[in-house]
Short mmCIF file of C-alpha atoms in Angstrom, two decimals:
data_model
loop_
_atom_site.label_atom_id
_atom_site.label_comp_id
_atom_site.label_asym_id
_atom_site.label_seq_id
_atom_site.Cartn_x
_atom_site.Cartn_y
_atom_site.Cartn_z
CA MET A 1 -7.27 -48.00 1.91
CA SER A 2 -8.95 -45.15 0.17
CA ALA A 3 -8.85 -44.54 -3.54
CA ASN A 4 -6.85 -41.43 -2.85
CA VAL A 5 -4.08 -43.43 -1.29
CA SER A 6 -3.79 -45.54 -4.40
CA ARG A 7 -2.88 -42.37 -6.21
CA VAL A 8 0.15 -42.03 -4.00
CA LEU A 9 1.20 -45.64 -3.90
CA PRO A 10 2.18 -46.06 -7.55
CA LEU A 11 5.21 -43.96 -6.69
CA VAL A 12 6.36 -46.80 -4.47
CA GLY A 13 6.79 -49.93 -6.50
CA VAL A 14 7.52 -53.19 -4.72
CA ALA A 15 10.75 -53.46 -6.70
CA ASP A 16 11.79 -50.00 -5.50
CA VAL A 17 11.17 -50.92 -1.89
CA THR A 18 13.08 -54.16 -2.29
CA ARG A 19 15.94 -52.38 -3.98
CA GLU A 20 16.04 -49.66 -1.33
CA GLU A 21 15.95 -52.21 1.45
CA ARG A 22 18.75 -54.15 -0.14
CA LEU A 23 20.83 -51.01 -0.53
CA ARG A 24 20.13 -49.94 3.01
CA ARG A 25 20.98 -53.36 4.39
CA SER A 26 24.19 -53.46 2.39
CA VAL A 27 25.28 -50.08 3.71
CA ASP A 28 24.39 -51.18 7.21
CA GLU A 29 26.23 -54.48 6.99
CA HIS A 30 29.23 -53.56 4.89
CA TYR A 31 29.96 -49.88 5.43
CA LEU A 32 32.53 -50.54 8.11
CA PHE A 33 34.14 -53.31 6.06
CA VAL A 34 34.44 -50.99 3.06
CA TRP A 35 35.69 -48.09 5.18
CA ARG A 36 38.33 -50.21 6.92
CA SER A 37 39.45 -51.78 3.67
CA LEU A 38 39.86 -48.33 2.13
CA ARG A 39 41.95 -47.21 5.08
CA ARG A 40 44.32 -50.14 4.70
CA LEU A 41 44.40 -49.60 0.96
CA GLY A 42 45.95 -46.23 1.69
CA VAL A 43 42.99 -43.84 1.72
CA PRO A 44 43.48 -41.19 4.41
CA GLU A 45 40.99 -41.19 7.24
CA SER A 46 39.76 -37.75 6.23
CA GLU A 47 38.80 -39.07 2.82
CA ALA A 48 37.65 -42.58 3.66
CA ASP A 49 33.99 -41.64 4.10
CA ASP A 50 33.90 -39.91 0.71
CA VAL A 51 35.53 -42.82 -1.09
CA ALA A 52 33.27 -45.28 0.74
CA GLN A 53 30.33 -43.28 -0.54
CA GLU A 54 31.65 -43.52 -4.08
CA THR A 55 32.05 -47.26 -3.63
CA PHE A 56 28.44 -47.66 -2.62
CA LEU A 57 27.29 -45.44 -5.48
CA VAL A 58 29.04 -47.79 -7.89
CA PHE A 59 27.42 -50.71 -6.08
CA SER A 60 24.03 -49.01 -6.40
CA ARG A 61 24.45 -48.61 -10.14
CA LYS A 62 25.40 -52.26 -10.57
CA LEU A 63 23.00 -53.61 -7.98
CA ASP A 64 20.82 -55.59 -10.34
CA GLY A 65 23.80 -57.52 -11.64
CA VAL A 66 25.28 -58.36 -8.26
CA ASP A 67 24.21 -61.58 -6.62
CA ALA A 68 23.21 -61.07 -2.99
CA SER A 69 25.76 -63.62 -1.84
CA ALA A 70 28.54 -61.82 -3.70
CA GLU A 71 27.92 -58.30 -2.40
CA ARG A 72 30.91 -58.25 -0.11
CA GLY A 73 33.26 -59.35 -2.82
CA PHE A 74 31.86 -56.81 -5.25
CA LEU A 75 32.16 -54.05 -2.67
CA PHE A 76 35.75 -55.00 -1.93
CA ARG A 77 36.69 -54.96 -5.59
CA ALA A 78 34.88 -51.65 -6.06
CA ALA A 79 36.64 -50.27 -2.99
CA THR A 80 40.00 -51.44 -4.33
CA TYR A 81 39.34 -49.69 -7.61
CA ALA A 82 38.11 -46.53 -5.89
CA ALA A 83 41.15 -46.53 -3.61
CA MET A 84 43.52 -46.91 -6.55
CA HIS A 85 41.80 -44.04 -8.28
CA ALA A 86 41.88 -41.95 -5.14
CA GLN A 87 45.50 -42.78 -4.39
CA ARG A 88 46.71 -40.82 -7.36
CA LYS A 89 45.28 -37.76 -5.72
CA TYR A 90 45.28 -38.43 -2.01
CA ARG A 91 47.78 -40.97 -1.11
CA ARG A 92 51.00 -39.58 0.20
CA GLN A 93 53.67 -41.98 1.15
CA ARG A 94 54.23 -40.59 4.58
CA THR A 95 57.58 -41.18 6.03
CA LEU A 96 57.76 -42.21 9.62
CA GLU A 97 59.09 -38.74 10.41
CA GLU A 98 56.02 -37.13 8.92
CA SER A 99 53.80 -39.52 10.80
CA ALA A 100 55.65 -38.80 14.00
CA ALA A 101 55.08 -35.09 13.45
CA ILE A 102 51.37 -35.71 13.07
CA LEU A 103 51.32 -37.83 16.21
CA ASP A 104 53.22 -35.18 18.11
CA GLY A 105 50.46 -32.74 17.24
CA ASP A 106 47.82 -35.18 18.45
CA GLY A 107 49.76 -35.72 21.64
CA GLU A 108 49.04 -32.18 22.73
CA HIS A 109 45.67 -33.39 23.82
CA PRO A 110 46.05 -34.69 27.34
CA SER A 111 43.70 -37.64 27.04
CA VAL A 112 44.86 -39.22 23.84
CA GLU A 113 48.03 -41.02 24.86
CA GLU A 114 46.52 -44.42 24.26
CA ASP A 115 44.90 -43.26 21.05
CA ALA A 116 48.20 -41.83 19.87
CA GLU A 117 49.87 -45.19 20.47
CA ARG A 118 47.16 -46.91 18.48
CA GLN A 119 47.49 -44.34 15.71
CA GLU A 120 51.22 -44.85 15.69
CA THR A 121 50.71 -48.58 15.30
CA LEU A 122 48.29 -47.99 12.43
CA VAL A 123 50.66 -45.60 10.70
CA LEU A 124 53.37 -48.19 11.02
CA LEU A 125 51.14 -50.91 9.63
CA ASP A 126 50.02 -48.70 6.76
CA SER A 127 53.60 -47.84 5.90
CA LEU A 128 54.41 -51.55 5.75
CA LEU A 129 51.30 -52.41 3.76
CA ALA A 130 52.14 -49.66 1.30
CA LYS A 131 55.41 -51.43 0.54
CA LEU A 132 53.66 -54.65 -0.43
CA SER A 133 52.46 -55.27 -3.95
CA ASP A 134 48.71 -54.86 -4.49
CA ASP A 135 48.29 -58.63 -4.81
CA LEU A 136 49.85 -59.28 -1.42
CA ARG A 137 48.22 -56.34 0.31
CA VAL A 138 44.64 -57.32 -0.54
CA VAL A 139 45.24 -60.84 0.74
CA VAL A 140 46.43 -59.47 4.08
CA ILE A 141 43.41 -57.17 4.28
CA LEU A 142 40.95 -59.97 3.60
CA CYS A 143 42.56 -62.79 5.58
CA ASP A 144 44.40 -61.13 8.44
CA LEU A 145 42.42 -57.97 8.99
CA GLU A 146 38.89 -58.95 7.94
CA GLU A 147 39.50 -62.51 9.11
CA MET A 148 38.06 -64.18 6.05
CA THR A 149 38.98 -67.76 5.24
CA MET A 150 41.36 -68.38 2.38
CA ASN A 151 38.47 -69.87 0.43
CA GLU A 152 36.45 -66.69 0.84
CA ALA A 153 39.41 -64.53 -0.15
CA ALA A 154 40.08 -66.77 -3.15
CA GLU A 155 36.50 -66.35 -4.29
CA ILE A 156 36.59 -62.57 -3.96
CA LEU A 157 39.92 -62.27 -5.70
CA SER A 158 39.11 -64.92 -8.31
CA VAL A 159 42.33 -66.79 -7.73
CA PRO A 160 43.00 -70.37 -6.52
CA VAL A 161 43.15 -70.99 -2.78
CA GLY A 162 46.76 -72.07 -3.13
CA THR A 163 47.63 -68.69 -4.59
CA VAL A 164 46.00 -66.96 -1.64
CA ALA A 165 47.97 -69.15 0.75
CA SER A 166 51.29 -68.44 -0.87
CA ARG A 167 50.61 -64.72 -1.15
CA LEU A 168 49.57 -64.59 2.48
CA ARG A 169 52.76 -66.36 3.50
CA ARG A 170 54.91 -63.96 1.54
CA ALA A 171 52.99 -60.95 2.74
CA ARG A 172 53.30 -61.93 6.39
CA ALA A 173 57.00 -62.56 5.97
CA GLY A 174 57.44 -59.15 4.39
CA LEU A 175 55.43 -57.42 7.09
CA SER A 176 57.28 -59.19 9.90
CA ALA A 177 60.63 -58.33 8.40
CA GLY A 178 59.60 -54.73 7.98
CA MET A 179 58.27 -54.54 11.50
CA THR A 180 61.51 -55.95 12.89
CA ARG A 181 63.59 -53.55 10.83
CA ILE A 182 61.62 -50.52 11.96
CA THR A 183 61.50 -51.44 15.63
CA ARG A 184 65.28 -52.02 15.59
CA SER A 185 65.87 -48.65 13.99
CA MET A 186 63.70 -46.96 16.62
CA ARG A 187 65.71 -48.35 19.52
CA MET B 1 48.26 -66.59 13.27
CA SER B 2 50.41 -67.94 16.03
CA GLU B 3 53.53 -67.48 13.90
CA LEU B 4 52.93 -63.77 13.61
CA ASP B 5 55.25 -61.22 15.09
CA PRO B 6 53.58 -59.94 18.30
CA LEU B 7 53.96 -56.36 17.11
CA LEU B 8 52.34 -57.26 13.84
CA ARG B 9 49.51 -58.99 15.66
CA ARG B 10 49.00 -55.87 17.75
CA ALA B 11 48.95 -53.77 14.61
CA PHE B 12 46.33 -56.06 13.07
CA ASP B 13 44.24 -55.76 16.22
CA ALA B 14 44.47 -51.97 16.03
CA ALA B 15 43.46 -52.03 12.37
CA ARG B 16 40.46 -54.26 13.07
CA ALA B 17 39.36 -51.91 15.80
CA GLU B 18 39.58 -48.77 13.70
CA ARG B 19 36.25 -47.05 13.15
CA PRO B 20 35.10 -43.84 11.49
CA ARG B 21 35.07 -41.06 14.06
CA SER B 22 31.39 -40.42 13.47
CA GLY B 23 28.43 -41.94 11.70
CA LYS B 24 28.24 -38.95 9.39
CA GLY B 25 29.88 -40.69 6.45
CA LYS B 26 27.44 -43.56 6.58
CA ALA B 27 24.51 -41.17 6.85
CA GLN B 28 25.78 -39.20 3.89
CA THR B 29 26.21 -42.38 1.89
CA LEU B 30 22.60 -43.30 2.56
CA ALA B 31 21.54 -39.82 1.53
CA ALA B 32 23.59 -40.03 -1.65
CA LEU B 33 21.83 -43.30 -2.44
CA GLY B 34 18.48 -41.60 -2.01
CA LEU B 35 17.78 -43.44 1.21
CA SER B 36 16.71 -41.98 4.49
CA ALA B 37 19.62 -41.79 6.88
CA ALA B 38 17.53 -42.13 10.01
CA THR B 39 17.20 -45.85 10.42
CA ALA B 40 20.62 -47.00 9.36
CA THR B 41 22.37 -44.19 11.17
CA ALA B 42 20.64 -45.27 14.30
CA SER B 43 22.09 -48.70 13.89
CA ALA B 44 25.49 -47.11 13.49
CA GLY B 45 25.06 -45.49 16.85
CA ALA B 46 25.52 -42.05 15.42
CA GLY B 47 23.78 -40.33 18.25
CA GLY B 48 20.92 -38.32 19.49
CA SER B 49 19.82 -36.49 16.41
CA VAL B 50 18.37 -39.67 15.04
CA ALA B 51 16.80 -40.95 18.18
CA GLY B 52 13.45 -41.00 16.45
CA GLY B 53 14.87 -43.31 13.83
CA ALA B 54 16.20 -45.55 16.54
CA ARG B 55 12.78 -45.82 18.06
CA LEU B 56 11.36 -46.67 14.67
CA VAL B 57 13.88 -49.44 14.25
CA SER B 58 12.90 -51.07 17.49
CA ALA B 59 9.19 -50.76 16.92
CA TRP B 60 8.79 -51.54 13.23
CA PRO B 61 9.88 -54.34 10.99
CA TRP B 62 12.39 -53.18 8.39
CA TRP B 63 9.99 -53.47 5.51
CA GLY B 64 7.46 -51.39 7.41
CA ILE B 65 9.97 -48.62 7.96
CA GLY B 66 10.93 -48.71 4.31
CA VAL B 67 7.33 -48.46 3.20
CA ALA B 68 6.56 -45.66 5.65
CA LEU B 69 9.60 -43.63 4.67
CA VAL B 70 9.18 -44.10 0.97
CA VAL B 71 5.43 -43.48 1.07
CA THR B 72 5.97 -40.36 3.12
CA SER B 73 8.71 -39.19 0.80
CA GLY B 74 6.65 -40.00 -2.25
CA ALA B 75 3.67 -38.15 -0.84
CA VAL B 76 5.72 -35.07 -0.16
CA LEU B 77 7.24 -35.14 -3.61
CA TRP B 78 3.86 -35.65 -5.12
CA SER B 79 2.45 -32.82 -3.06
CA VAL B 80 5.23 -30.46 -4.03
CA GLU B 81 4.75 -31.31 -7.64
CA GLU B 82 1.04 -30.77 -7.41
CA SER B 83 1.67 -27.40 -5.81
CA ALA B 84 4.20 -26.61 -8.46
CA ALA B 85 1.83 -27.19 -11.33
CA PRO B 86 1.51 -24.11 -13.53
CA PRO B 87 -1.37 -21.91 -12.42
CA ALA B 88 -4.41 -21.52 -14.57
CA ALA B 89 -4.07 -17.78 -14.65
CA ALA B 90 -0.79 -16.56 -16.01
CA SER B 91 -0.84 -13.54 -13.76
CA VAL B 92 -0.68 -15.64 -10.61
CA ALA B 93 2.47 -17.59 -9.94
CA ALA B 94 2.47 -20.21 -7.26
CA ALA B 95 5.37 -19.72 -4.91
CA PRO B 96 5.41 -22.55 -2.45
CA VAL B 97 6.92 -21.42 0.80
CA VAL B 98 8.57 -24.30 2.55
CA SER B 99 9.00 -23.98 6.24
CA SER B 100 10.41 -26.81 8.21
CA ALA B 101 8.74 -27.92 11.34
CA ALA B 102 10.88 -28.12 14.42
CA ASP B 103 13.09 -31.18 14.70
CA THR B 104 10.86 -34.04 15.53
CA ALA B 105 11.07 -37.78 15.36
CA ALA B 106 10.51 -39.39 11.98
CA PRO B 107 6.80 -39.63 11.33
CA VAL B 108 5.16 -42.94 11.97
CA LEU B 109 2.10 -43.60 9.88
CA THR B 110 -0.61 -46.13 10.22
CA VAL B 111 -2.51 -47.24 7.15
CA ASP B 112 -5.35 -44.91 8.11
CA GLN B 113 -2.97 -42.01 8.41
CA LEU B 114 -1.47 -42.45 4.97
CA PRO B 115 -1.60 -39.18 3.10
CA ASN B 116 -4.79 -38.46 1.31
CA VAL B 117 -4.80 -36.31 -1.78
CA ALA B 118 -7.52 -34.16 -0.27
CA GLU B 119 -5.34 -33.35 2.70
CA PRO B 120 -2.96 -30.43 2.69
CA PRO B 121 0.66 -31.45 2.33
CA SER B 122 1.45 -30.27 5.82
CA VAL B 123 -0.33 -33.30 7.19
CA ALA B 124 1.99 -35.64 5.35
CA ASP B 125 5.17 -35.14 7.28
CA GLY B 126 5.39 -31.82 8.85
CA VAL B 127 6.54 -29.98 5.76
CA LYS B 128 4.22 -27.09 5.27
CA LEU B 129 3.52 -25.78 1.87
CA ALA B 130 1.83 -22.45 1.63
CA GLU B 131 1.00 -20.81 -1.58
CA ALA B 132 1.60 -17.14 -1.90
CA THR B 133 0.59 -15.07 -4.79
CA SER B 134 3.31 -13.29 -6.61
CA ALA B 135 3.47 -9.64 -7.31
CA ALA B 136 0.71 -8.54 -9.59
CA GLY B 137 1.56 -8.52 -13.25
CA SER B 138 3.95 -11.42 -13.27
CA THR B 139 3.79 -12.83 -16.75
CA SER B 140 6.61 -15.33 -16.57
CA ARG B 141 5.73 -18.50 -18.42
CA ARG B 142 7.32 -20.50 -15.66
CA PRO B 143 5.74 -20.05 -12.28
CA ALA B 144 7.94 -19.02 -9.41
CA LEU B 145 8.60 -22.48 -8.11
CA ARG B 146 11.48 -21.69 -5.84
CA PRO B 147 10.42 -22.93 -2.45
CA VAL B 148 11.68 -20.37 0.00
CA LEU B 149 12.34 -20.96 3.64
CA ALA B 150 10.02 -18.93 5.72
CA PRO B 151 12.27 -16.77 7.83
CA GLY B 152 12.16 -17.05 11.56
CA PRO B 153 14.13 -18.27 14.52
CA SER B 154 12.60 -21.72 14.54
CA ALA B 155 13.62 -22.28 10.94
CA VAL B 156 17.16 -21.17 11.64
CA ALA B 157 17.33 -23.42 14.68
CA SER B 158 16.23 -26.42 12.66
CA GLU B 159 19.09 -26.20 10.20
CA SER B 160 20.70 -29.32 11.48
CA LEU B 161 22.73 -31.74 9.46
CA ARG B 162 19.80 -34.06 9.44
CA ASP B 163 17.58 -31.44 7.85
CA GLU B 164 20.27 -30.75 5.33
CA ILE B 165 20.65 -34.41 4.45
CA GLU B 166 16.92 -34.72 4.03
CA ALA B 167 16.85 -31.68 1.77
CA ILE B 168 19.56 -33.14 -0.46
CA GLU B 169 17.87 -36.50 -0.31
CA ARG B 170 14.74 -34.99 -1.83
CA VAL B 171 16.83 -33.74 -4.74
CA SER B 172 18.49 -37.12 -5.24
CA HIS B 173 15.20 -38.95 -5.00
CA ALA B 174 13.61 -36.79 -7.67
CA LEU B 175 16.66 -37.25 -9.88
CA SER B 176 16.57 -40.99 -9.36
CA GLN B 177 13.02 -40.85 -10.68
CA ARG B 178 14.35 -38.99 -13.72
CA ARG B 179 12.34 -35.91 -12.85
CA CYS B 180 14.81 -33.10 -13.38
CA GLY B 181 12.26 -30.31 -13.01
CA LEU B 182 11.28 -31.48 -9.57
CA ALA B 183 14.90 -32.12 -8.63
CA ARG B 184 15.75 -28.58 -9.68
CA ALA B 185 12.95 -27.19 -7.54
CA HIS B 186 14.17 -29.16 -4.53
CA LEU B 187 17.72 -28.02 -5.19
CA SER B 188 16.57 -24.42 -5.24
CA ALA B 189 14.94 -25.04 -1.89
CA TYR B 190 18.18 -26.48 -0.59
CA ASP B 191 20.20 -23.54 -1.93
CA ALA B 192 17.89 -21.08 -0.26
CA ARG B 193 17.92 -22.87 3.03
CA PHE B 194 21.54 -23.97 3.26
CA PRO B 195 23.62 -21.44 1.34
CA ASN B 196 26.68 -22.51 3.33
CA GLY B 197 25.65 -26.08 3.98
CA LYS B 198 27.95 -28.90 4.89
CA LEU B 199 26.80 -30.80 1.83
CA ARG B 200 27.51 -27.90 -0.49
CA ARG B 201 29.74 -29.94 -2.77
CA GLU B 202 27.14 -32.69 -2.98
CA ALA B 203 24.60 -30.03 -3.94
CA ASP B 204 26.92 -28.65 -6.60
CA VAL B 205 27.50 -32.12 -8.03
CA VAL B 206 23.84 -33.03 -8.10
CA GLY B 207 23.18 -29.67 -9.77
CA ILE B 208 25.59 -30.64 -12.52
CA GLU B 209 23.86 -33.99 -12.86
CA ILE B 210 20.49 -32.30 -13.13
CA ALA B 211 21.79 -30.03 -15.88
CA GLY B 212 23.32 -32.95 -17.76
CA ARG B 213 20.41 -35.30 -17.38
CA SER B 214 17.97 -32.65 -18.47
CA GLY B 215 19.83 -32.31 -21.76
CA GLN B 216 22.09 -29.36 -20.99
CA THR B 217 25.14 -31.44 -21.77
CA ASP B 218 27.51 -28.60 -22.63
CA ARG B 219 26.61 -26.76 -19.46
CA ALA B 220 27.05 -29.91 -17.39
CA ARG B 221 30.41 -30.65 -18.99
CA SER B 222 31.65 -27.12 -18.41
CA ALA B 223 30.45 -27.13 -14.79
CA ALA B 224 31.92 -30.57 -14.17
CA ARG B 225 35.31 -29.53 -15.50
CA SER B 226 35.21 -26.37 -13.46
CA PHE B 227 34.29 -28.35 -10.35
CA VAL B 228 37.11 -30.84 -10.79
CA ALA B 229 39.55 -28.02 -11.51
CA ARG B 230 38.44 -26.29 -8.32
CA PHE B 231 38.63 -29.48 -6.24
CA PRO B 232 41.26 -31.64 -7.95
CA ASP B 233 41.26 -34.14 -5.11
CA THR B 234 37.55 -34.72 -5.06
CA PRO B 235 36.19 -38.26 -5.22
CA TYR B 236 33.18 -36.69 -6.91
CA ALA B 237 35.29 -36.86 -10.07
CA LEU B 238 34.15 -40.48 -10.36
CA ARG B 239 30.54 -39.43 -10.28
CA LEU B 240 31.10 -36.59 -12.68
CA ALA B 241 33.05 -38.81 -15.07
CA PRO B 242 30.17 -39.12 -17.59
CA TRP B 243 30.12 -35.34 -17.91
CA LEU B 244 33.86 -34.97 -18.15
CA ARG B 245 34.03 -37.06 -21.28
CA ASP B 246 33.40 -35.83 -24.77
CA ASP B 247 31.07 -38.61 -25.86
CA ALA B 248 27.92 -36.65 -25.21
CA THR B 249 26.31 -34.09 -27.42
CA GLU B 250 24.03 -31.27 -26.40
CA GLY B 251 20.55 -32.58 -25.72
CA ARG B 252 21.76 -36.16 -25.54
CA GLY B 253 23.82 -37.32 -22.60
CA PRO B 254 26.44 -40.06 -22.40
CA ALA B 255 25.25 -43.55 -23.18
CA SER B 256 25.76 -44.66 -19.58
CA VAL B 257 23.41 -42.03 -18.18
CA ASP B 258 19.66 -42.21 -17.87
CA MET B 259 18.29 -38.90 -19.05
CA CYS B 260 15.35 -37.34 -17.30
CA THR B 261 11.95 -38.06 -18.71
CA ASP B 262 10.97 -34.44 -18.21
CA ALA B 263 14.12 -33.15 -19.90
CA ALA B 264 12.15 -30.45 -21.66
CA ASP B 265 11.28 -28.84 -18.33
#
């Protein structure tokens, strides 16, 4: 390598490369997890990318203090905080009527029948999740939607496994009851 | 989950399957972090505009790609800065004219091809820097550093989102190195090239950060408040939070912010 190259290389410290690689890998591995979590935490689809970006910016600033094995938990907590912050501005508690109106608009497209059904299911789920307390909602997101074990969820949420189990039980019961109530009312 | 209501199970399945409609958000996140979007976007399956990045991913180990991208980026930044150095004669102002090469795959460098200081910047990664002398009699202390897009159909055609992300990325990278002067020059280049860009808000926010981190705290605070008032729903409010508070005084930013080392620029 020529002496001239060495004049360029000091711009690229090994630590910088390592840090950039870690950031890049984290975005690659966890972006979808963060994005999906934000959606279920009530962030509208149109805003989820922006809030996910904010989440990763927070992660970037705290990177040196986050253990590699705890990245996912940190990102989830950061996403939860970002979603709470964003909710004050974005989150509208859509009624089913409003959601239906949105879906009607989507239905004008001839090839989206299946997608509309999926969207309807998601809107329904989100409306039920929104009725849960924050404590119950995050447990459902981690255990039922992201399919983490109760131990993993307990670690991320810093609560005992037994607490996760009981919250999950209550959350599922609430969701099932809500689902039954809504489907009955739609008949 | 066998005890779950079937409708609830179906809803969970739908939620697990939900995806962003495009890879744009991920690419923008990488850009905001000062990382090249090419490689990771390729892994997100974002599409053809990053096909070069996808090829890189398959051919290079990750660390190699990182080194190549960062070295290339560093070389360009270094080159721009070198070009932007004040001229010896006050009557001649260097005005780097940046013209983008046509969309091509991300450059792949071997060790032998690493940029050499004796080489013109255009060899580094397709970004061509041409110096033009200013009008005679220019006595401005500060040279005309605004890189201006050379007009022409090829330049217009190359104004893709990828180009725009890269342009913003150069600003963020310079800012992350606490070099506000360089960041400002790159932002001027972005402004000239993408006056109605898709990342306009990002550019506005990074402009505020440049002002604040270069010591213009009052200006940054005023601009930040104006921005948040104009876009009350913006998530950028989080990023602008240090400049929305009153704990900074002119010339000295908030405690949580790293000021630029060239703040006097």
